[in-house]
Amino acid sequence: MRRGRFETKLSSDAAELNGSVAFDARLLPYDVEGSKAHARMLAAQGIISVADGDAICRGLDQVAAEYARGELELDPQLEDVHMNVEHRLTEIIGEAGGRLHTARSRNDQVATDLRLYTVDQTGKLIAALGELSRALIVQARAHIDTLLPGYTHLQRAQPVRLAHHLLAYIEMFARDRERLADAARRANRSPLGSGALAATTFAIDREQAARALGFDGVTGNSLDAVGDRDFAVEVVSACALLMVHLSRLGEELVLWASQEFGFVRLPEGYCSGSSIMPQKMNPDVPELIRAKSGRVVGDLVALLTVIKGLPLAYNKDLQETQEPLYDAVETAQLCVRTTAGLVAGAQFEVARMRQALDQGNLLATEVADHLTSLGLPFRDAHAAAGAIVRRAVERGVDLTRLSVEEMREAAGGLQQIDERVRAVLDPARAIDRRDVPGGPARARVLLAIEAAEKNLKG
Ligand code: ARG
């Protein structure tokens, strides 16, 4: 590249700062595909000869094969993956290799590679999220009748089905899949032909190259196509939110695996021992998943900060958008796959959950609703149920252990409190009375599971 214009070599510190092979090597397969499509298009348009086009494609296949076999070492002196591929190609096929870069710049080349990477890897992430949701659905089906306290403020609040609790995460991950797919759809446009910034004088066929690469079409403005990385921001943003969801699930698994909760036993293959305390089985994996969210949120902030304030069009700053993109997508992929294994192997402690349900006056709302249905204003019913809870707390028992007389007395002799109240003091019944769309009633949860399964197929 320096041939001609320069007399001296790049200083070694500058070369280290400038180089990107340490991270852009993962673009090699995409770079090869992009270059093959470009070369075929050049040949079809008569810009290079068909023989040169064929030689270039054969040579590029060999470069990719050598790299896949671990035989091709990328040279940091050649700056980036693109120069490495072209260099090796020219070693293999000679002069024709020098024709590949006709009507192209590294600026539209790298933008193309990055979009190909983004679309491909986002697809893999979406598939992994599907697997995670399937693992959650298997547990939800198995635990349709497992009841546990639902929490607000981390205080026991109202009984729910474990399946309903797990389905909450399935909803989050379904939205995450949509966000990723939507971002990938917008990323899927070909920048090839945008040149360095002002397109090219050669009579290229942008649509042909775009189609060959599986893009939905071509970008609309050459300055924008080489100068923005908003497609990366969108995907990393979706990754950050996905990681925040994963982090919450991780946090819950850490809590539930504690002796204090005892709601779950995590699969051994996902737990670590302690170097000093022989009894320990530590939930390192969900802890790390929780922590990795911080790193992906950092990737998003890094990306936005690098792009902010750049004048049009390409600036070398944009090279610095690569690592946050790779890190976010690949961290998310690993965390999603690991969480799927964790969920699939989790053993939920049904008896402990049930025990927790029977302490903490979780049915106080049932009492209030019951009195309301007998004609009491809800606010008065709420106060009466509150007085009953206070009595139960004083006595050190759950309110379900109080006699009807005690309840009535605690509520100031309220006439509406009679034997009928006993019937509402059953958690399963309390749940099934919450028979509204999105609610925890058994039939609703079964419908939600079916909808989730359908959503994963569709
Ligand atoms: N490695 C570079 C990047 O990631 C490729 C583009 C180089 N273009 C340039 N004008 N120096 O941005």
Short mmCIF file of C-alpha atoms and ligand atoms in Angstrom, two decimals:
data_model
loop_
_atom_site.label_atom_id
_atom_site.label_comp_id
_atom_site.label_asym_id
_atom_site.label_seq_id
_atom_site.Cartn_x
_atom_site.Cartn_y
_atom_site.Cartn_z
CA MET A 1 0.00 0.00 0.00
CA ARG A 2 2.88 2.37 0.80
CA ARG A 3 4.55 1.50 -2.50
CA GLY A 4 4.93 4.68 -4.53
CA ARG A 5 3.91 7.43 -2.11
CA PHE A 6 6.04 6.60 0.95
CA GLU A 7 9.76 6.38 1.52
CA THR A 8 9.85 4.97 5.04
CA LYS A 9 8.10 2.27 7.01
CA LEU A 10 5.40 2.93 9.59
CA SER A 11 6.93 3.30 13.07
CA SER A 12 6.41 0.20 15.17
CA ASP A 13 4.14 1.88 17.75
CA ALA A 14 2.06 3.42 14.98
CA ALA A 15 1.86 0.02 13.30
CA GLU A 16 0.64 -1.55 16.52
CA LEU A 17 -2.01 1.15 16.95
CA ASN A 18 -3.03 1.00 13.31
CA GLY A 19 -3.18 -2.75 12.90
CA SER A 20 -6.34 -4.78 13.31
CA VAL A 21 -5.47 -8.39 12.40
CA ALA A 22 -5.65 -9.35 16.09
CA PHE A 23 -9.41 -8.92 15.91
CA ASP A 24 -10.50 -8.59 12.28
CA ALA A 25 -9.16 -12.04 11.34
CA ARG A 26 -12.66 -13.36 12.07
CA LEU A 27 -13.82 -11.39 9.02
CA LEU A 28 -11.72 -13.53 6.69
CA PRO A 29 -14.49 -15.86 5.47
CA TYR A 30 -16.77 -12.87 4.86
CA ASP A 31 -13.96 -10.95 3.16
CA VAL A 32 -13.37 -13.87 0.80
CA GLU A 33 -17.09 -14.14 -0.05
CA GLY A 34 -17.33 -10.39 -0.61
CA SER A 35 -14.28 -10.39 -2.85
CA LYS A 36 -15.51 -13.35 -4.88
CA ALA A 37 -18.84 -11.64 -5.53
CA HIS A 38 -17.00 -8.46 -6.49
CA ALA A 39 -14.63 -10.30 -8.85
CA ARG A 40 -17.49 -12.18 -10.57
CA MET A 41 -19.36 -8.93 -11.03
CA LEU A 42 -16.25 -7.25 -12.50
CA ALA A 43 -15.86 -10.13 -14.96
CA ALA A 44 -19.57 -10.14 -15.89
CA GLN A 45 -19.34 -6.41 -16.60
CA GLY A 46 -16.23 -6.88 -18.71
CA ILE A 47 -14.17 -4.74 -16.32
CA ILE A 48 -11.71 -7.61 -15.82
CA SER A 49 -11.34 -10.70 -18.01
CA VAL A 50 -13.32 -13.83 -17.27
CA ALA A 51 -10.02 -15.71 -16.91
CA ASP A 52 -8.80 -13.25 -14.27
CA GLY A 53 -12.15 -13.44 -12.50
CA ASP A 54 -11.93 -17.24 -12.36
CA ALA A 55 -8.34 -17.16 -11.16
CA ILE A 56 -9.25 -14.68 -8.43
CA CYS A 57 -12.15 -16.83 -7.20
CA ARG A 58 -10.06 -20.00 -7.20
CA GLY A 59 -7.24 -18.21 -5.40
CA LEU A 60 -9.62 -16.77 -2.81
CA ASP A 61 -11.05 -20.23 -2.15
CA GLN A 62 -7.53 -21.45 -1.51
CA VAL A 63 -6.85 -18.56 0.88
CA ALA A 64 -10.02 -19.42 2.82
CA ALA A 65 -9.12 -23.11 2.90
CA GLU A 66 -5.59 -22.40 4.10
CA TYR A 67 -6.95 -20.17 6.83
CA ALA A 68 -9.56 -22.74 7.91
CA ARG A 69 -6.82 -25.38 8.17
CA GLY A 70 -4.76 -23.05 10.34
CA GLU A 71 -2.03 -22.85 7.70
CA LEU A 72 -2.30 -19.16 6.95
CA GLU A 73 -0.72 -16.84 9.44
CA LEU A 74 -1.89 -13.27 9.11
CA ASP A 75 0.91 -10.73 9.08
CA PRO A 76 0.32 -7.72 11.36
CA GLN A 77 2.71 -5.75 9.13
CA LEU A 78 0.00 -5.90 6.45
CA GLU A 79 -2.32 -3.91 8.71
CA ASP A 80 -5.60 -5.73 8.41
CA VAL A 81 -7.35 -8.84 7.20
CA HIS A 82 -8.21 -7.30 3.84
CA MET A 83 -4.59 -6.57 2.91
CA ASN A 84 -3.60 -10.03 4.14
CA VAL A 85 -6.14 -11.76 1.93
CA GLU A 86 -5.16 -9.74 -1.12
CA HIS A 87 -1.46 -10.29 -0.42
CA ARG A 88 -1.82 -14.05 -0.12
CA LEU A 89 -4.09 -14.13 -3.18
CA THR A 90 -1.43 -12.38 -5.24
CA GLU A 91 1.21 -14.79 -3.95
CA ILE A 92 -0.95 -17.65 -5.20
CA ILE A 93 -2.24 -16.35 -8.55
CA GLY A 94 0.23 -13.61 -9.41
CA GLU A 95 -0.66 -10.47 -11.35
CA ALA A 96 -4.41 -11.16 -11.62
CA GLY A 97 -4.59 -10.72 -7.83
CA GLY A 98 -3.73 -7.09 -8.34
CA ARG A 99 -6.93 -6.60 -10.38
CA LEU A 100 -9.31 -7.59 -7.58
CA HIS A 101 -9.32 -4.15 -6.01
CA THR A 102 -10.56 -2.48 -9.21
CA ALA A 103 -13.63 -0.32 -8.51
CA ARG A 104 -13.41 -0.98 -4.81
CA SER A 105 -11.95 0.59 -1.67
CA ARG A 106 -11.22 -0.96 1.68
CA ASN A 107 -13.92 1.37 2.96
CA ASP A 108 -16.79 -0.26 1.12
CA GLN A 109 -15.03 -3.60 1.54
CA VAL A 110 -14.88 -3.45 5.34
CA ALA A 111 -18.43 -2.11 5.57
CA THR A 112 -19.55 -5.08 3.45
CA ASP A 113 -17.64 -7.59 5.57
CA LEU A 114 -19.00 -6.12 8.79
CA ARG A 115 -22.57 -6.27 7.53
CA LEU A 116 -22.12 -9.87 6.38
CA TYR A 117 -20.68 -10.75 9.79
CA THR A 118 -23.48 -8.93 11.59
CA VAL A 119 -26.29 -10.60 9.66
CA ASP A 120 -24.72 -14.08 9.93
CA GLN A 121 -23.79 -13.93 13.60
CA THR A 122 -27.06 -12.28 14.59
CA GLY A 123 -28.83 -15.22 12.94
CA LYS A 124 -26.81 -17.60 15.11
CA LEU A 125 -27.66 -15.59 18.20
CA ILE A 126 -31.36 -15.68 17.34
CA ALA A 127 -31.17 -19.46 16.89
CA ALA A 128 -29.42 -19.85 20.26
CA LEU A 129 -32.14 -17.75 21.89
CA GLY A 130 -34.68 -20.11 20.36
CA GLU A 131 -32.90 -23.04 22.02
CA LEU A 132 -32.91 -21.24 25.36
CA SER A 133 -36.63 -20.58 25.03
CA ARG A 134 -37.22 -24.24 24.18
CA ALA A 135 -35.38 -25.27 27.35
CA LEU A 136 -37.57 -22.88 29.34
CA ILE A 137 -40.69 -24.31 27.71
CA VAL A 138 -39.70 -27.88 28.65
CA GLN A 139 -39.36 -26.77 32.29
CA ALA A 140 -42.61 -24.80 32.11
CA ARG A 141 -44.50 -27.87 30.86
CA ALA A 142 -42.95 -30.02 33.59
CA HIS A 143 -43.90 -27.45 36.24
CA ILE A 144 -47.35 -26.39 35.17
CA ASP A 145 -48.61 -27.44 38.62
CA THR A 146 -45.65 -26.29 40.69
CA LEU A 147 -46.68 -23.31 42.78
CA LEU A 148 -44.39 -20.77 44.37
CA PRO A 149 -44.60 -17.29 45.80
CA GLY A 150 -44.47 -14.50 43.27
CA TYR A 151 -42.49 -11.56 44.61
CA THR A 152 -42.63 -7.81 44.60
CA HIS A 153 -39.84 -5.90 46.39
CA LEU A 154 -38.38 -9.40 46.93
CA GLN A 155 -41.19 -9.92 49.45
CA ARG A 156 -43.58 -12.82 49.03
CA ALA A 157 -46.61 -11.31 47.33
CA GLN A 158 -49.08 -13.69 45.65
CA PRO A 159 -48.91 -17.32 44.59
CA VAL A 160 -48.05 -18.08 40.95
CA ARG A 161 -47.22 -21.12 38.86
CA LEU A 162 -43.53 -21.81 38.22
CA ALA A 163 -44.49 -22.19 34.55
CA HIS A 164 -45.88 -18.66 34.57
CA HIS A 165 -42.67 -17.35 36.11
CA LEU A 166 -40.54 -19.08 33.46
CA LEU A 167 -42.85 -17.83 30.71
CA ALA A 168 -42.03 -14.28 31.74
CA TYR A 169 -38.48 -14.87 30.51
CA ILE A 170 -39.73 -16.53 27.35
CA GLU A 171 -41.61 -13.30 26.59
CA MET A 172 -38.48 -11.21 27.12
CA PHE A 173 -36.41 -13.46 24.89
CA ALA A 174 -39.10 -13.42 22.20
CA ARG A 175 -38.86 -9.63 22.09
CA ASP A 176 -35.07 -9.89 22.04
CA ARG A 177 -35.27 -12.19 19.01
CA GLU A 178 -37.56 -9.70 17.28
CA ARG A 179 -35.24 -6.80 18.01
CA LEU A 180 -32.24 -8.72 16.68
CA ALA A 181 -34.08 -9.84 13.55
CA ASP A 182 -35.25 -6.30 12.92
CA ALA A 183 -31.72 -4.92 13.29
CA ALA A 184 -30.32 -7.65 11.03
CA ARG A 185 -32.95 -6.85 8.40
CA ARG A 186 -31.79 -3.23 8.25
CA ALA A 187 -28.12 -4.30 8.24
CA ASN A 188 -28.70 -6.53 5.24
CA ARG A 189 -27.86 -4.02 2.47
CA SER A 190 -24.75 -4.08 0.36
CA PRO A 191 -22.33 -1.14 0.57
CA LEU A 192 -20.19 -2.60 -2.25
CA GLY A 193 -19.78 -0.02 -4.97
CA SER A 194 -19.65 2.92 -2.57
CA GLY A 195 -15.87 3.00 -3.05
CA ALA A 196 -13.83 5.11 -0.69
CA LEU A 197 -16.67 7.60 -0.33
CA ALA A 198 -17.78 8.73 -3.81
CA ALA A 199 -18.54 5.40 -5.54
CA THR A 200 -16.60 4.56 -8.71
CA THR A 201 -16.10 5.52 -12.33
CA PHE A 202 -16.35 1.89 -13.51
CA ALA A 203 -19.64 0.58 -14.87
CA ILE A 204 -20.29 -1.85 -12.03
CA ASP A 205 -23.50 -3.73 -11.25
CA ARG A 206 -24.09 -3.23 -7.55
CA GLU A 207 -27.30 -5.26 -7.53
CA GLN A 208 -25.59 -8.33 -8.92
CA ALA A 209 -22.90 -8.37 -6.24
CA ALA A 210 -25.52 -7.68 -3.56
CA ARG A 211 -27.70 -10.59 -4.70
CA ALA A 212 -24.75 -12.96 -4.83
CA LEU A 213 -23.97 -12.13 -1.21
CA GLY A 214 -27.55 -12.61 -0.01
CA PHE A 215 -28.18 -8.94 0.69
CA ASP A 216 -31.73 -7.62 0.31
CA GLY A 217 -30.52 -4.74 -1.83
CA VAL A 218 -27.91 -1.97 -1.96
CA THR A 219 -27.29 1.00 0.31
CA GLY A 220 -28.64 4.34 -0.87
CA ASN A 221 -25.81 6.80 -0.31
CA SER A 222 -22.11 6.15 -0.75
CA LEU A 223 -21.00 8.54 2.03
CA ASP A 224 -23.41 7.00 4.49
CA ALA A 225 -22.57 3.45 3.45
CA VAL A 226 -18.87 3.80 4.30
CA GLY A 227 -19.27 6.33 7.09
CA ASP A 228 -21.86 4.88 9.49
CA ARG A 229 -21.98 1.82 11.70
CA ASP A 230 -25.51 2.24 12.98
CA PHE A 231 -26.26 -1.37 12.03
CA ALA A 232 -23.65 -2.41 14.60
CA VAL A 233 -25.10 -0.04 17.20
CA GLU A 234 -28.56 -1.53 16.70
CA VAL A 235 -27.40 -5.12 17.09
CA VAL A 236 -25.16 -4.35 20.05
CA SER A 237 -28.01 -2.42 21.64
CA ALA A 238 -30.29 -5.44 21.23
CA CYS A 239 -27.47 -7.58 22.70
CA ALA A 240 -27.14 -5.25 25.69
CA LEU A 241 -30.84 -5.50 26.45
CA LEU A 242 -30.79 -9.26 25.94
CA MET A 243 -27.84 -9.47 28.34
CA VAL A 244 -29.77 -7.43 30.90
CA HIS A 245 -32.58 -9.98 30.64
CA LEU A 246 -30.09 -12.83 30.99
CA SER A 247 -28.55 -11.07 33.95
CA ARG A 248 -31.88 -10.94 35.74
CA LEU A 249 -32.41 -14.65 35.13
CA GLY A 250 -28.86 -15.27 36.35
CA GLU A 251 -29.50 -13.23 39.47
CA GLU A 252 -32.67 -15.16 40.16
CA LEU A 253 -30.89 -18.49 39.76
CA VAL A 254 -28.16 -17.34 42.17
CA LEU A 255 -30.80 -16.33 44.71
CA TRP A 256 -32.86 -19.47 44.24
CA ALA A 257 -29.80 -21.72 44.53
CA SER A 258 -28.92 -20.19 47.92
CA GLN A 259 -29.75 -22.12 51.07
CA GLU A 260 -31.96 -19.21 52.08
CA PHE A 261 -34.27 -19.82 49.11
CA GLY A 262 -33.44 -23.41 48.22
CA PHE A 263 -35.76 -23.24 45.17
CA VAL A 264 -33.37 -24.80 42.68
CA ARG A 265 -30.46 -27.16 42.37
CA LEU A 266 -28.18 -26.19 39.51
CA PRO A 267 -26.61 -28.90 37.35
CA GLU A 268 -23.16 -29.84 38.63
CA GLY A 269 -21.61 -29.27 35.24
CA TYR A 270 -22.39 -25.59 35.65
CA CYS A 271 -21.18 -25.13 39.25
CA SER A 272 -17.74 -24.58 40.73
CA GLY A 273 -16.18 -25.85 43.95
CA SER A 274 -14.40 -23.78 46.55
CA SER A 275 -10.65 -24.01 46.99
CA ILE A 276 -11.07 -24.06 50.77
CA MET A 277 -14.65 -24.96 51.75
CA PRO A 278 -15.35 -28.54 50.70
CA GLN A 279 -19.11 -28.23 51.06
CA LYS A 280 -19.47 -25.40 48.54
CA MET A 281 -21.10 -25.66 45.14
CA ASN A 282 -20.95 -22.16 43.79
CA PRO A 283 -23.18 -20.72 41.06
CA ASP A 284 -20.26 -19.17 39.16
CA VAL A 285 -21.97 -19.56 35.80
CA PRO A 286 -25.11 -17.52 36.51
CA GLU A 287 -22.92 -15.03 38.36
CA LEU A 288 -20.72 -14.58 35.31
CA ILE A 289 -23.72 -14.29 33.03
CA ARG A 290 -24.96 -11.54 35.33
CA ALA A 291 -21.56 -9.83 35.15
CA LYS A 292 -21.11 -10.18 31.39
CA SER A 293 -24.09 -7.87 30.92
CA GLY A 294 -21.86 -5.07 32.22
CA ARG A 295 -19.33 -5.75 29.53
CA VAL A 296 -21.90 -5.74 26.71
CA VAL A 297 -23.47 -2.51 27.99
CA GLY A 298 -19.91 -1.17 27.89
CA ASP A 299 -19.57 -2.29 24.27
CA LEU A 300 -22.68 -0.27 23.39
CA VAL A 301 -21.36 2.85 25.11
CA ALA A 302 -17.96 2.41 23.41
CA LEU A 303 -19.59 2.13 19.98
CA LEU A 304 -21.79 5.18 20.36
CA THR A 305 -18.89 7.20 21.72
CA VAL A 306 -16.57 6.28 18.85
CA ILE A 307 -19.12 7.28 16.21
CA LYS A 308 -20.27 10.48 17.91
CA GLY A 309 -18.64 13.55 16.39
CA LEU A 310 -17.12 11.88 13.31
CA PRO A 311 -17.33 14.04 10.21
CA LEU A 312 -18.43 12.27 7.03
CA ALA A 313 -17.45 9.94 5.60
CA TYR A 314 -14.96 7.21 6.54
CA ASN A 315 -12.57 7.88 9.42
CA LYS A 316 -10.13 5.36 10.84
CA ASP A 317 -11.99 5.71 14.15
CA LEU A 318 -14.50 3.34 12.59
CA GLN A 319 -12.01 0.50 12.86
CA GLU A 320 -12.51 0.88 16.61
CA THR A 321 -16.18 -0.09 16.23
CA GLN A 322 -15.20 -3.64 15.37
CA GLU A 323 -14.18 -5.01 18.75
CA PRO A 324 -17.30 -3.86 20.62
CA LEU A 325 -19.42 -5.46 17.88
CA TYR A 326 -17.59 -8.79 18.03
CA ASP A 327 -17.42 -8.76 21.80
CA ALA A 328 -21.11 -8.03 22.28
CA VAL A 329 -22.38 -10.56 19.75
CA GLU A 330 -19.99 -13.35 20.73
CA THR A 331 -20.41 -12.77 24.48
CA ALA A 332 -24.18 -12.88 24.04
CA GLN A 333 -23.95 -16.09 21.98
CA LEU A 334 -21.87 -17.84 24.66
CA CYS A 335 -24.04 -16.60 27.51
CA VAL A 336 -27.28 -17.63 25.79
CA ARG A 337 -25.94 -21.12 25.02
CA THR A 338 -24.67 -21.54 28.58
CA THR A 339 -27.94 -20.35 30.07
CA ALA A 340 -29.84 -22.87 27.93
CA GLY A 341 -27.75 -25.67 29.47
CA LEU A 342 -28.21 -24.26 32.92
CA VAL A 343 -31.99 -24.07 32.52
CA ALA A 344 -32.25 -27.53 30.96
CA GLY A 345 -30.35 -29.12 33.86
CA ALA A 346 -31.94 -27.13 36.69
CA GLN A 347 -33.87 -29.12 39.27
CA PHE A 348 -36.57 -27.05 40.86
CA GLU A 349 -37.32 -27.83 44.50
CA VAL A 350 -41.07 -28.16 44.39
CA ALA A 351 -41.48 -28.90 48.12
CA ARG A 352 -39.43 -25.87 49.18
CA MET A 353 -41.47 -23.64 46.94
CA ARG A 354 -44.67 -25.01 48.39
CA GLN A 355 -43.35 -24.46 51.91
CA ALA A 356 -42.58 -20.84 51.10
CA LEU A 357 -46.10 -20.46 49.81
CA ASP A 358 -47.60 -21.45 53.14
CA GLN A 359 -45.77 -18.74 55.09
CA GLY A 360 -46.09 -15.03 54.50
CA ASN A 361 -49.84 -14.45 54.28
CA LEU A 362 -49.83 -14.66 50.51
CA LEU A 363 -53.59 -15.10 50.41
CA ALA A 364 -54.40 -11.76 52.03
CA THR A 365 -55.44 -10.38 48.62
CA GLU A 366 -57.85 -13.33 48.26
CA VAL A 367 -59.54 -12.35 51.51
CA ALA A 368 -59.84 -8.75 50.34
CA ASP A 369 -61.20 -9.77 46.92
CA HIS A 370 -63.64 -12.19 48.57
CA LEU A 371 -65.03 -9.50 50.89
CA THR A 372 -65.26 -7.12 47.95
CA SER A 373 -67.32 -9.64 46.00
CA LEU A 374 -69.68 -9.74 49.00
CA GLY A 375 -70.36 -6.05 48.54
CA LEU A 376 -67.70 -4.32 50.68
CA PRO A 377 -65.86 -1.40 49.04
CA PHE A 378 -62.38 -2.68 48.09
CA ARG A 379 -60.64 -0.17 50.39
CA ASP A 380 -62.62 -1.43 53.41
CA ALA A 381 -62.03 -5.04 52.38
CA HIS A 382 -58.31 -4.27 52.08
CA ALA A 383 -58.29 -2.81 55.62
CA ALA A 384 -60.17 -5.81 57.03
CA ALA A 385 -57.75 -8.25 55.41
CA GLY A 386 -54.89 -6.12 56.75
CA ALA A 387 -56.24 -6.42 60.28
CA ILE A 388 -56.43 -10.20 59.82
CA VAL A 389 -52.80 -10.27 58.66
CA ARG A 390 -51.75 -8.22 61.67
CA ARG A 391 -53.45 -10.76 63.95
CA ALA A 392 -51.72 -13.64 62.17
CA VAL A 393 -48.34 -11.92 62.53
CA GLU A 394 -48.98 -11.34 66.25
CA ARG A 395 -49.84 -15.00 66.67
CA GLY A 396 -46.80 -16.04 64.63
CA VAL A 397 -48.85 -18.10 62.14
CA ASP A 398 -49.97 -17.76 58.52
CA LEU A 399 -53.43 -16.22 58.20
CA THR A 400 -54.75 -19.49 56.76
CA ARG A 401 -54.21 -21.00 60.24
CA LEU A 402 -56.63 -18.59 61.94
CA SER A 403 -60.16 -19.74 62.68
CA VAL A 404 -63.06 -17.96 61.03
CA GLU A 405 -64.06 -16.50 64.41
CA GLU A 406 -60.58 -15.12 64.97
CA MET A 407 -60.60 -13.52 61.54
CA ARG A 408 -63.98 -11.91 62.11
CA GLU A 409 -62.91 -10.65 65.50
CA ALA A 410 -59.63 -9.24 64.13
CA ALA A 411 -61.63 -7.44 61.45
CA GLY A 412 -63.80 -5.73 64.09
CA GLY A 413 -66.64 -8.26 63.98
CA LEU A 414 -67.24 -7.82 60.27
CA GLN A 415 -70.43 -9.80 59.46
CA GLN A 416 -69.33 -10.74 55.94
CA ILE A 417 -66.62 -12.96 57.36
CA ASP A 418 -68.05 -16.46 57.71
CA GLU A 419 -67.25 -20.04 56.67
CA ARG A 420 -67.21 -19.03 52.98
CA VAL A 421 -63.82 -17.37 53.49
CA ARG A 422 -62.20 -20.80 53.98
CA ALA A 423 -62.91 -21.65 50.34
CA VAL A 424 -60.71 -18.83 49.04
CA LEU A 425 -57.75 -19.77 51.21
CA ASP A 426 -56.20 -22.21 48.76
CA PRO A 427 -53.23 -21.11 46.62
CA ALA A 428 -54.10 -23.20 43.55
CA ARG A 429 -57.61 -21.83 43.59
CA ALA A 430 -56.33 -18.31 44.12
CA ILE A 431 -54.17 -18.69 41.05
CA ASP A 432 -56.87 -20.21 38.85
CA ARG A 433 -59.27 -17.41 39.71
CA ARG A 434 -56.80 -15.09 37.96
CA ASP A 435 -58.25 -16.25 34.71
CA VAL A 436 -57.45 -13.35 32.39
CA PRO A 437 -55.21 -13.20 29.31
CA GLY A 438 -51.62 -13.07 30.52
CA GLY A 439 -52.64 -14.36 33.95
CA PRO A 440 -51.41 -17.38 35.94
CA ALA A 441 -54.56 -19.57 35.79
CA ARG A 442 -53.71 -23.09 34.63
CA ALA A 443 -55.63 -22.84 31.35
CA ARG A 444 -54.06 -19.46 30.56
CA VAL A 445 -50.56 -20.77 31.21
CA LEU A 446 -51.17 -23.76 28.94
CA LEU A 447 -52.33 -21.37 26.21
CA ALA A 448 -49.23 -19.24 26.77
CA ILE A 449 -46.99 -22.29 26.42
CA GLU A 450 -48.69 -23.20 23.15
CA ALA A 451 -48.35 -19.65 21.89
CA ALA A 452 -44.65 -19.65 22.80
CA GLU A 453 -44.13 -22.94 20.97
CA LYS A 454 -45.90 -21.59 17.91
CA ASN A 455 -43.86 -18.41 18.03
CA LEU A 456 -40.65 -20.45 18.03
CA LYS A 457 -41.75 -22.43 14.99
CA GLY A 458 -43.05 -19.43 13.03
N1 ARG B 1 -9.24 -2.04 8.85
C1 ARG B 1 -9.92 -0.90 8.37
C2 ARG B 1 -11.19 -0.66 9.20
O1 ARG B 1 -11.58 -1.49 9.90
C3 ARG B 1 -10.29 -1.08 6.94
C4 ARG B 1 -10.57 0.18 6.22
C5 ARG B 1 -9.34 0.95 6.02
N2 ARG B 1 -9.60 2.10 5.26
C6 ARG B 1 -8.80 3.17 5.28
N3 ARG B 1 -9.14 4.20 4.57
N4 ARG B 1 -7.70 3.19 5.99
O2 ARG B 1 -11.77 0.40 9.16
#
